[in-house]
Coordinates of C-alpha atoms and ligand atoms in Angstrom, one line a residue:
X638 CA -3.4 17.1 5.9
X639 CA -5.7 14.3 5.3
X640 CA -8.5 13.2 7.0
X641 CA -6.9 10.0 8.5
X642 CA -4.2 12.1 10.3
X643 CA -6.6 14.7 12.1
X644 CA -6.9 13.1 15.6
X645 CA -10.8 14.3 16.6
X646 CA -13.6 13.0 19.0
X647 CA -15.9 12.3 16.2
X648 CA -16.8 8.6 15.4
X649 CA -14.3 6.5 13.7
X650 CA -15.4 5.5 9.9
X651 CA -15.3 1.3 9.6
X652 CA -16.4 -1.3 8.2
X653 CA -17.3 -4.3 9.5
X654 CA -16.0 -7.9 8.3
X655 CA -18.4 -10.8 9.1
X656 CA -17.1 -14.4 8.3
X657 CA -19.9 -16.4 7.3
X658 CA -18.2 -19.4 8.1
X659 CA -16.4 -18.9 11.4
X660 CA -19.0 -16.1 12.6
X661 CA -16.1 -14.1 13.4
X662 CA -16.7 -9.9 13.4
X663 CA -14.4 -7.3 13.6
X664 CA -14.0 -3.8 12.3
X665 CA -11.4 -2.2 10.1
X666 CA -11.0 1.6 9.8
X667 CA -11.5 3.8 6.6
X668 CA -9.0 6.8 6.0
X669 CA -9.6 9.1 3.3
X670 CA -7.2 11.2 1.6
X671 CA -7.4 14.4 -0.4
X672 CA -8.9 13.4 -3.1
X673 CA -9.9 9.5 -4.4
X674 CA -11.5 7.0 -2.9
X675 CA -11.3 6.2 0.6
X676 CA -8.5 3.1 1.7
X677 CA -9.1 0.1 4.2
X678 CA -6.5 0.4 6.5
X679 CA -6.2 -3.6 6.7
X680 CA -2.6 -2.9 8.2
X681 CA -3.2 -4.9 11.2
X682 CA -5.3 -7.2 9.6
X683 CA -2.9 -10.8 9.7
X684 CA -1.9 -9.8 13.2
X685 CA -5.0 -9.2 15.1
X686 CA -7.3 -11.3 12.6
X687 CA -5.1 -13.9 10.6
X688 CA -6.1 -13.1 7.2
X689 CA -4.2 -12.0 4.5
X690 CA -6.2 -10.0 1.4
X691 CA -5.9 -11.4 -1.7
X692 CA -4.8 -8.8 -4.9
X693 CA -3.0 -10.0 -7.6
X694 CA -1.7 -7.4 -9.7
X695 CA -3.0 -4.8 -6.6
X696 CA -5.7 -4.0 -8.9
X697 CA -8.1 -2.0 -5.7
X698 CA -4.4 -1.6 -3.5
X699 CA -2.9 1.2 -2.1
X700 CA 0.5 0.6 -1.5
X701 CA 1.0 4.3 0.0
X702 CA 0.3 7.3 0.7
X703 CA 1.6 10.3 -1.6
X704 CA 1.1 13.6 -2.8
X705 CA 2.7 14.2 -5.9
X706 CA 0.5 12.7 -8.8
X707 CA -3.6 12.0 -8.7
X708 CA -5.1 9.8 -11.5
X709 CA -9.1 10.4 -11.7
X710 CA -9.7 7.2 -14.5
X711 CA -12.9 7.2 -14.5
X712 CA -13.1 11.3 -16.1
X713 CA -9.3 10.9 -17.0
X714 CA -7.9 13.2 -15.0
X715 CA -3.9 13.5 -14.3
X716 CA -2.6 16.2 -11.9
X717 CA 0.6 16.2 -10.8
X718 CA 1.3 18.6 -7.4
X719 CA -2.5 19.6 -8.1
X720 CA -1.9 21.2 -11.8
X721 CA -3.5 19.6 -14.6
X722 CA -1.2 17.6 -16.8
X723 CA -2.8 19.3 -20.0
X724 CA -1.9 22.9 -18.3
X725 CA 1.5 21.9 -17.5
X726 CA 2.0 20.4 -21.1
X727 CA 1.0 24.0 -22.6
X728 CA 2.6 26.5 -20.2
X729 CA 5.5 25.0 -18.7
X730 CA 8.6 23.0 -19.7
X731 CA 10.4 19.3 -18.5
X732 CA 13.1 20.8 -15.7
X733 CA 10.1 23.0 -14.2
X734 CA 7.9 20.0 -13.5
X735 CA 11.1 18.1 -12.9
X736 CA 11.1 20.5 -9.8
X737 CA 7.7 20.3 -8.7
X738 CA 7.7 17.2 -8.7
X739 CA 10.7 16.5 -6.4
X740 CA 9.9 20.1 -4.1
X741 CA 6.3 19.8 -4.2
X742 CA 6.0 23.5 -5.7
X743 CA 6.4 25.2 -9.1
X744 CA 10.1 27.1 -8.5
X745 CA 10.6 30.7 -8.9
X746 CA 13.0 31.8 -10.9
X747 CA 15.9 32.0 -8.6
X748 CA 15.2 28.2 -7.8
X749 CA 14.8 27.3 -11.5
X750 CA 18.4 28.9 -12.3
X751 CA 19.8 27.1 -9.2
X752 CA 18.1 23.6 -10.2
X753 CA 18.9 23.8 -14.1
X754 CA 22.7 25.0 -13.2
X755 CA 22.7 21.8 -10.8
X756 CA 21.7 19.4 -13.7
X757 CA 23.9 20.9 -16.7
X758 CA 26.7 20.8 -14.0
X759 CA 26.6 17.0 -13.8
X760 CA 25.5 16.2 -17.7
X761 CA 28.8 14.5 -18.1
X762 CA 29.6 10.8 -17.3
X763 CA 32.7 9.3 -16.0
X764 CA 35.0 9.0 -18.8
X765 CA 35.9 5.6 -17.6
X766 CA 32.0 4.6 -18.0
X767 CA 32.7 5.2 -21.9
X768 CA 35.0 1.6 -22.0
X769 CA 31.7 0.0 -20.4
X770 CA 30.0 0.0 -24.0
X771 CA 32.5 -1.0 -25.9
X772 CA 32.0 -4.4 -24.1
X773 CA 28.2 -4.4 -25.5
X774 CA 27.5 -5.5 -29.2
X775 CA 26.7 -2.7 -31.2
X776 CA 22.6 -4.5 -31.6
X777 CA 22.1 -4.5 -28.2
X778 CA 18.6 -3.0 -27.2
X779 CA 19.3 0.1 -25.9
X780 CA 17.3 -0.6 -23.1
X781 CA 19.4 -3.4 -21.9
X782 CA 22.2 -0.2 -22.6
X783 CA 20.3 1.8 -19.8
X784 CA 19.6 -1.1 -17.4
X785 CA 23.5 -2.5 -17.0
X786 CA 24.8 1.3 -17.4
X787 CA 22.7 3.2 -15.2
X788 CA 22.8 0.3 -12.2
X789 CA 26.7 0.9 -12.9
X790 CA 26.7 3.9 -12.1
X791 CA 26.8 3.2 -8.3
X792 CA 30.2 1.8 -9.2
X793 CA 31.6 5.4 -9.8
X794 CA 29.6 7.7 -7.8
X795 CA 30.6 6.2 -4.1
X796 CA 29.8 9.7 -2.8
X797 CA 26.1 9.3 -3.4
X798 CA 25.4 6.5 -2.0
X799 CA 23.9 6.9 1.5
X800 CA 20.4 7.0 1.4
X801 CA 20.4 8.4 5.3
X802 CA 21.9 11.3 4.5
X803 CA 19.9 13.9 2.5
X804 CA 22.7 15.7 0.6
X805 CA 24.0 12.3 -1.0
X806 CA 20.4 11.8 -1.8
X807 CA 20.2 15.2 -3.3
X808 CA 23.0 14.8 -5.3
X809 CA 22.5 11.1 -6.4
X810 CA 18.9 12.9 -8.0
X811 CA 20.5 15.5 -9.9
X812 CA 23.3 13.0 -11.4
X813 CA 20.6 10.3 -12.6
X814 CA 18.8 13.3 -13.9
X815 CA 21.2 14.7 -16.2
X816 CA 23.0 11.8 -16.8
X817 CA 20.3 10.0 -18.6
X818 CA 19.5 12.0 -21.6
X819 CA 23.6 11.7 -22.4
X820 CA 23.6 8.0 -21.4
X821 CA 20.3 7.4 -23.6
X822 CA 22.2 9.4 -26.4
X823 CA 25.5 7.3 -26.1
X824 CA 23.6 4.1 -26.3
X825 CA 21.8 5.6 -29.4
X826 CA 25.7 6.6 -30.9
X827 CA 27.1 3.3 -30.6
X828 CA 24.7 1.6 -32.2
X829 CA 25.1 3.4 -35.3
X830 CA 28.8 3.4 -35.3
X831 CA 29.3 7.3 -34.4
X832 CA 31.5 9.0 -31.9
X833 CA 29.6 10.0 -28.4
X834 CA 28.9 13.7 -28.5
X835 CA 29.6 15.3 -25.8
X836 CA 26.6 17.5 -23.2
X837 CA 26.4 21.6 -24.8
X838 CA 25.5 23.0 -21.2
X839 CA 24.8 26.0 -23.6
X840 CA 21.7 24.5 -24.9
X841 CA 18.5 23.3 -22.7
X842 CA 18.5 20.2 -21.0
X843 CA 16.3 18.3 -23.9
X844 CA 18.4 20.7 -27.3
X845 CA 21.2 19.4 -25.7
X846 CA 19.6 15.8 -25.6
X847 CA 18.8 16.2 -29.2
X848 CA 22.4 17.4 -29.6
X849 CA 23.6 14.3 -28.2
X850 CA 22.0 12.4 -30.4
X851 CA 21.9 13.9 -33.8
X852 CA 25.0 15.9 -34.2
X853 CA 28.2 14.6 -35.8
X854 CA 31.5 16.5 -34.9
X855 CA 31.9 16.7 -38.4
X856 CA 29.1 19.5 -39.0
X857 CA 27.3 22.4 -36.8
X858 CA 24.0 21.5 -35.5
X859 CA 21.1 24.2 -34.2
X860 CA 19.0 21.9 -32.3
X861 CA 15.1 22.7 -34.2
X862 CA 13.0 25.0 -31.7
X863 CA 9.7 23.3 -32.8
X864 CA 11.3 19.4 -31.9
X865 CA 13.2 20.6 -28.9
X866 CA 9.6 21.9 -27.6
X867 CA 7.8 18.9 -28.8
X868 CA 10.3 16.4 -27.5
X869 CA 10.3 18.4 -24.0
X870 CA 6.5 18.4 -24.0
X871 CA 6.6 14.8 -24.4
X872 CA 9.1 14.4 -21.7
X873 CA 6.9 16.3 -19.5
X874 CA 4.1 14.1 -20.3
X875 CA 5.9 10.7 -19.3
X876 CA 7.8 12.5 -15.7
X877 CA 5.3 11.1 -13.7
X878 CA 2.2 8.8 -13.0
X879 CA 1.7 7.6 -9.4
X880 CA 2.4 3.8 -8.6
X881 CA 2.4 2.3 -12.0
X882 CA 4.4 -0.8 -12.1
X883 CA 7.8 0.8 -13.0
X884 CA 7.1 3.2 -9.5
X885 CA 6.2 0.4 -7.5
X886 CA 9.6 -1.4 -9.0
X887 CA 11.4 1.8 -7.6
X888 CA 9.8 2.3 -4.2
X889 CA 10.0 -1.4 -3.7
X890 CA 13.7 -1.4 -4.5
X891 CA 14.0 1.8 -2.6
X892 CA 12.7 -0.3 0.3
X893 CA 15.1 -2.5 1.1
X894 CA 17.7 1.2 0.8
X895 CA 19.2 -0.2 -2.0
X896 CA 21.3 2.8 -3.6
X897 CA 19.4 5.3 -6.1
X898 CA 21.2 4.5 -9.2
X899 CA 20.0 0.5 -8.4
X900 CA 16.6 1.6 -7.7
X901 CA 15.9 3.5 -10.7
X902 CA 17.9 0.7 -12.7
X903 CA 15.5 -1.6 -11.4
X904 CA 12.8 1.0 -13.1
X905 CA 14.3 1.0 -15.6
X906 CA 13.8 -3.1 -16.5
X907 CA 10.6 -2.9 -15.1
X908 CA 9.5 -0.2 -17.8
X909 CA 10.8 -1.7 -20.7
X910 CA 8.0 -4.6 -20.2
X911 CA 5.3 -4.2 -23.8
X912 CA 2.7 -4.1 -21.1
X913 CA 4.3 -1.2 -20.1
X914 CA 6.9 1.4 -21.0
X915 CA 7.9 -1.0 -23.8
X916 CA 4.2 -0.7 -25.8
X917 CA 5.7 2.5 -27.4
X918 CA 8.1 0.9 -29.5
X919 CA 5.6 -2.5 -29.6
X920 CA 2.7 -0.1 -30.7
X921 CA 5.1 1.0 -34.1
X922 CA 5.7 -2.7 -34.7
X923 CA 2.2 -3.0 -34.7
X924 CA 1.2 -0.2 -37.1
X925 CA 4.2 -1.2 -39.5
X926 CA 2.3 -5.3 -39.1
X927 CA -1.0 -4.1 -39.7
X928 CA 0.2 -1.7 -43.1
X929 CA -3.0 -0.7 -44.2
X930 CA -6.1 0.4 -43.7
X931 CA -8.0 -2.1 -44.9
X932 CA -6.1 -5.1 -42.1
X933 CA -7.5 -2.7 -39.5
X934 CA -10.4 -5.4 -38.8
X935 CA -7.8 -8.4 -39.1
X936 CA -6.6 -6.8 -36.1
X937 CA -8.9 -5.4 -34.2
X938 CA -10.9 -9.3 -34.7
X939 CA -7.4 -10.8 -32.9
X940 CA -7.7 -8.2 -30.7
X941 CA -11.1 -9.4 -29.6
X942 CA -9.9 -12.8 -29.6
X943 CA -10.0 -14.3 -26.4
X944 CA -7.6 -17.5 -28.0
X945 CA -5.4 -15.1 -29.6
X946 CA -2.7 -13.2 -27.2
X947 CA -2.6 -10.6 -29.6
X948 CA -3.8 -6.9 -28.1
X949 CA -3.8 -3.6 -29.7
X950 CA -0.7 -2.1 -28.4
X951 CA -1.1 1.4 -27.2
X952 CA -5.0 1.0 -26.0
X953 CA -6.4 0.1 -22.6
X954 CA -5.0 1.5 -19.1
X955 CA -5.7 -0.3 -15.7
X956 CA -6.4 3.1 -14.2
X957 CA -7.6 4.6 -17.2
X958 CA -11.0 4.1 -18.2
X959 CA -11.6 7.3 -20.5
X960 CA -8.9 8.8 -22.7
X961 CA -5.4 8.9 -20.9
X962 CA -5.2 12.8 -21.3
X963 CA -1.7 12.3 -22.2
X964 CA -2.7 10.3 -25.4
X965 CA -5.2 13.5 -26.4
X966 CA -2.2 16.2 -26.2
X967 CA 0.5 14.0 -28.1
X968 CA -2.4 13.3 -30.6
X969 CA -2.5 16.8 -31.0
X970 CA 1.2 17.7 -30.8
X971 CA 1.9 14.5 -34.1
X972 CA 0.2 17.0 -35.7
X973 CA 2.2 20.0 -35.0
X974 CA 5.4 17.8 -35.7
X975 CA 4.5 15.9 -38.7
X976 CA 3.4 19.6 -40.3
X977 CA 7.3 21.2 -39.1
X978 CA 8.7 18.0 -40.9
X979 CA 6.5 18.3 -43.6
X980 CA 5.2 14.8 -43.6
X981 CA 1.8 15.5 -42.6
X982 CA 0.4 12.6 -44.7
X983 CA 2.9 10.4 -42.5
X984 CA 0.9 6.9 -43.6
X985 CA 1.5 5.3 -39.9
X986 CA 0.2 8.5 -38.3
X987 CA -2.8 8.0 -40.5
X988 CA -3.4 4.5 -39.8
X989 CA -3.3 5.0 -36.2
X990 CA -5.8 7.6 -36.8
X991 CA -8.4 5.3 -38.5
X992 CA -7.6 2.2 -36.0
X993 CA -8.4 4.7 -33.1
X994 CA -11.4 6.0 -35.1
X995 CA -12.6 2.1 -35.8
X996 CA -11.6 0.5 -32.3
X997 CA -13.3 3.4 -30.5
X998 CA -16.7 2.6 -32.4
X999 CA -16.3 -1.4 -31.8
X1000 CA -18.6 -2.9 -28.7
X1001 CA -16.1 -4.8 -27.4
X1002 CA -13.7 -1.6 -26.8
X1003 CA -16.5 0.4 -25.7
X1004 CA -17.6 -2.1 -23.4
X1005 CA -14.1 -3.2 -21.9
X1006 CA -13.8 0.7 -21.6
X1007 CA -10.4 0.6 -23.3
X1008 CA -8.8 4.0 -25.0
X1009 CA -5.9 5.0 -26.9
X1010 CA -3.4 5.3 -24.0
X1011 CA 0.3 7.9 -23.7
X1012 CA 1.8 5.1 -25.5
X1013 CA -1.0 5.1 -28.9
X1014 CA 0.7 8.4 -30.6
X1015 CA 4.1 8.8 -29.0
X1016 CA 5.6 6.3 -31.7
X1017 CA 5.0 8.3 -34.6
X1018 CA 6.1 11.2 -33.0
X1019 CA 9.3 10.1 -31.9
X1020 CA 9.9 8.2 -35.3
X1021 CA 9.1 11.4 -37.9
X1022 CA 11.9 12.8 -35.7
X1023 CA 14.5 10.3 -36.9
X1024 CA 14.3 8.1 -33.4
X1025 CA 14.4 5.0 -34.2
X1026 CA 12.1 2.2 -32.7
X1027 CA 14.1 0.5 -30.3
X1028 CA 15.0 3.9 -28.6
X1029 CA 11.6 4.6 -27.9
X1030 CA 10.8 3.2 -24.4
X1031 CA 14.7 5.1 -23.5
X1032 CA 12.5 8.1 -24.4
X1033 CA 10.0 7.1 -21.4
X1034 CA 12.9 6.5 -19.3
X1035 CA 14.4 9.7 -19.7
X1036 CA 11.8 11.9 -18.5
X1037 CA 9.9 8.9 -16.2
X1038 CA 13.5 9.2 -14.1
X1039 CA 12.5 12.5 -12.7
X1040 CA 9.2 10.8 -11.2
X1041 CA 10.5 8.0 -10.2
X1042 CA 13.5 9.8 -7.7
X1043 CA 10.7 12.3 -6.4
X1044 CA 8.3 8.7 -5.4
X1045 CA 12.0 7.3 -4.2
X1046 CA 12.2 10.5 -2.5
X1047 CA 8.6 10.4 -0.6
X1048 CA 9.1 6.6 0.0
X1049 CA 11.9 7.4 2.3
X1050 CA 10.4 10.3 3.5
X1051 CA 7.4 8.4 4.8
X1052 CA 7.0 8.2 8.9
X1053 CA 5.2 4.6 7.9
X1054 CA 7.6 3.4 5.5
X1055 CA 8.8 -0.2 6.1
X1056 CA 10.3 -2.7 3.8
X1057 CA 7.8 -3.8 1.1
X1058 CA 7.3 -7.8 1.7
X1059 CA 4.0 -8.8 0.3
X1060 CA 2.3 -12.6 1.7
X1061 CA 0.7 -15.2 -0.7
X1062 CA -2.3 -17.3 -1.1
X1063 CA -0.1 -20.9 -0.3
X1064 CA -1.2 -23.3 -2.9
X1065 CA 1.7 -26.1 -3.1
X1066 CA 2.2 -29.3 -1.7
X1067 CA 1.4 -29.6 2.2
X1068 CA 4.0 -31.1 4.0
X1069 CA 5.4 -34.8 2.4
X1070 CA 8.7 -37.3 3.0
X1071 CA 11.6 -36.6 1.0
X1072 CA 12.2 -39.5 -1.4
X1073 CA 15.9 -40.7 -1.9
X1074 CA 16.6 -40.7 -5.4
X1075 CA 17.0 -44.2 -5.9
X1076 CA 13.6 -44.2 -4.8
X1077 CA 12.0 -42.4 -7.5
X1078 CA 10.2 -43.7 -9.9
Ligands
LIG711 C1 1.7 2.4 -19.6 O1 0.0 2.0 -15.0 C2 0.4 3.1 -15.6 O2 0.2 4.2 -15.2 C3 1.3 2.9 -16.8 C4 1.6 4.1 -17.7 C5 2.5 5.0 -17.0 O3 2.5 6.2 -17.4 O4 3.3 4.6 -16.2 O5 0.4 4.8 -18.0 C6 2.3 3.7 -19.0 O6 2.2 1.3 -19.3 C7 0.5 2.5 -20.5 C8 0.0 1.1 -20.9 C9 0.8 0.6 -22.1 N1 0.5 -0.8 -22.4 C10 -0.2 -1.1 -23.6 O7 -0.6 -0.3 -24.4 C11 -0.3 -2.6 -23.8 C12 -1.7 -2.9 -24.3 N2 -2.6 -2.7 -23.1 C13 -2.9 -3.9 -22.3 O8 -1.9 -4.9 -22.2 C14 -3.6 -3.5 -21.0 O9 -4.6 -2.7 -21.3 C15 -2.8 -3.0 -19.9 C16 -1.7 -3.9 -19.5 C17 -2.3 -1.6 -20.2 C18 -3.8 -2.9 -18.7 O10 -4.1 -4.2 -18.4 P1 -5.1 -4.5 -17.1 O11 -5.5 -3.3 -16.4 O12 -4.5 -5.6 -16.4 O13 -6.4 -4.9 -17.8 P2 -6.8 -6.3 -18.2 O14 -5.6 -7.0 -18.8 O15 -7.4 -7.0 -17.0 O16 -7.8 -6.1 -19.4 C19 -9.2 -6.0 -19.0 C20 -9.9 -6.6 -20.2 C21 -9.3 -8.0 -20.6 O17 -10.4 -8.7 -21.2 P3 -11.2 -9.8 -20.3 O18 -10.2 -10.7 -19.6 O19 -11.9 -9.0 -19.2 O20 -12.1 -10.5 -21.2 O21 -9.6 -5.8 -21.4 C22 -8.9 -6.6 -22.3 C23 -8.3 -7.7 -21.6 O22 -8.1 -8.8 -22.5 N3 -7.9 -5.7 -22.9 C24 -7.5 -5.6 -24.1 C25 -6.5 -4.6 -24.2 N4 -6.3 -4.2 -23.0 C26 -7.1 -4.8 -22.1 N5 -8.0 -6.3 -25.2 C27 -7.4 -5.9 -26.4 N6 -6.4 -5.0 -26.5 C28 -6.0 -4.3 -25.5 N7 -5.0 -3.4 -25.6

């Protein structure tokens, strides 16, 4: 229970607003939460005072109140339910924090079984959803796959559509959870030309992703047990991470009580932005550009350059200040992969090494504060594993789906929840006489 919500005698924390121009005074209270710093609470402020605030790109904005993930930037912190992202990346596995996430608590066993049987029960897609990609051309980004397929979705699964009522709700979560990985997969098979695969509820949720994706009917396949883990680490590392603009996409979406599968379609779009969820693949374009070592400085000088629109793909955060502690463990787990594939020497993996090394000692980095982000390392990662490029903000999407329902989940949940409809600073024409077009000059 956070301080705001405990209802006590003792003074009301405010501040007060003076305008120097109009004299005007008033107070606004401060609520604090958990953890963080403390909020405004400026709810009232257009209709008791007449101002709007003024926030573009809600850099000092909270748009809610939640519980499930906490962002220190400043020490780079990540917890989600409380546990620390590097501690859940070690011990525990993608359908685990899948469940925290959504239930607020790690699951016991009993609750794990129950939740995993759930998923691998709805792994398969409409067989009728399989005519949708033949209408796509076999180049299309995968990404534009996942946004046209997965808003579809509401076109087949009438039953779980109702956002009022909790079991539809329930079971509109579970589908979009294991449906993406074999969506993501089918996307991946017809753009190389080979049959779908069908889900292998035998195998865990991301071996039978892998399965999806890899196998051919023609041969066995034994998903690898040291990908499967890395792959599912990395999953766990992209579920969640509070209201970053993909999250704000859904909960605004959400707001309106659009269905699920259009609100996490909506995500969807929004992730696949190279400011966001798309600087994955954009940070292997980058490294492939760049080529050597000695270009580094090309770069890093275009970087720098205010002119030049160019940035290094993969560093900076707007929460992030420090290292994105994500970015530390999949630096960590490259290694780990590139040694199992036995391509430690993998020249991209080194490059990104000596551009981190290089931009981390450069002024204008250190000053501007701006690190190696989740998206620096996942790239070479995901490509030594056969992924190709285009499929690598899917990749996010995959696992980011499970954070995005439980933020769906809360937004509906929330006593205060109203539609999202942000104001404006006005700064267009004031009223003028329409001009007949024989008029015009
Ligand atoms: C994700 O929000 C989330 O949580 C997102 C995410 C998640 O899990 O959901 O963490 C996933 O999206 C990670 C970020 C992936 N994007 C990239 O790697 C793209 C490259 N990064 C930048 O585009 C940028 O850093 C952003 C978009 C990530 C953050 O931008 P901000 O917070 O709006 O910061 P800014 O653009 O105001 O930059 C501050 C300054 C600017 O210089 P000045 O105008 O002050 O002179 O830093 C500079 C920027 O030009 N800067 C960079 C830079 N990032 C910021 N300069 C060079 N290269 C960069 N990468």
């Amino acid at each position: 229970m956070s301080t705001s919500d405990k209802s006590t005698t003792e003074e009301k924390h405010t501040v007060t607003v003076i305008d120097n121009k109009s004299g005007r005074q008033f107070e606004l209270e401060v609520l604090s939460g958990e953890m963080g710093p403390d909020v405004i609470d400026i709810r009232k402020l257009y209709q008791e005072f007449d101002y709007f605030t003024y926030d573009p790109g809600y850099t000092s904005t909270a748009s809610c109140d939640s519980a499930i993930t906490f962002i220190d930037g400043e020490k780079g912190i990540l917890l989600h339910r409380g546990y620390k992202i590097e501690e859940l990346a070690a011990e525990s596995d993608f359908m685990d924090v899948s469940y925290m996430l959504l239930f607020g608590h790690l699951p016991n066993a009993q609750q794990q079984e129950r939740f995993d049987t759930e998923i691998k029960h709805h792994s398969l897609v409409d067989e009728q959803l399989i005519r949708f990609f033949n209408g796509f051309r076999r180049d299309a980004h995968p990404m534009a796959i996942m946004v046209g397929v997965v808003g579809a979705l509401s076109a087949f699964y009438h039953d779980s559509l109702e956002i009022s009522d909790p079991k539809q709700r329930h079971l509109a979560t579970i589908r979009l959870i294991a449906k993406m990985p074999t969506i993501a997969a089918m996307a991946y098979k017809y753009a190389i030309g080979q049959p779908f695969v069908y889900p292998d509820n035998s195998l865990s949720y991301t071996g039978n992703f892998l399965k999806m994706m890899f196998s051919v009917p023609a041969e066995e396949y034994v998903p690898n047990p040291v990908l499967e883990k890395a792959i599912d680490c990395l999953f766990v590392l992209h579920a969640d991470h509070e209201q970053n603009a993909s999250t704000s996409t859904v909960r605004l979406a959400g707001s309106s009580q659009a269905n699920p599968f259009a609100c996490i379609a909506a995500g969807i779009a929004s992730l696949w932005g190279p400011a966001h969820g798309g600087a994955n693949e954009a940070v292997l374009n980058m490294l492939t550009e760049i080529g050597s070592v000695d270009r580094i400085p090309e770069f890093i000088a275009r970087a720098k350059d205010r002119n030049d629109p160019f940035r290094l793909m993969g560093f900076g955060h707007r929460v992030y200040k420090n290292y994105d502690p994500r970015a530390q463990v999949l630096k960590s787990s490259a290694h780990a992969v590139l040694k199992e594939l036995g391509v430690e020497d993998q020249p991209l993996f080194e490059l990104a090494l000596e551009l981190e090394r290089i931009a981390r000692e450069d002024e204008y980095f250190i000053q501007k504060k701006l690190f190696p982000n989740v998206d620096f390392y996942s790239g070479i990662i995901l490509q030594a594993m056969g992924f190709p490029t285009s499929m690598f903000t899917v990749m996010f999407a995959i696992p980011r789906t499970a954070g995005w329902l439980s933020q769906w989940h809360e937004m509906l949940g929330d006593p205060v929840q109203k539609i999202g409809r942000p104001r404006q600073r006005y700064i267009g024409a004031k009223p003028r006489k329409f001009v007949p077009k024989d008029e015009r000059g």
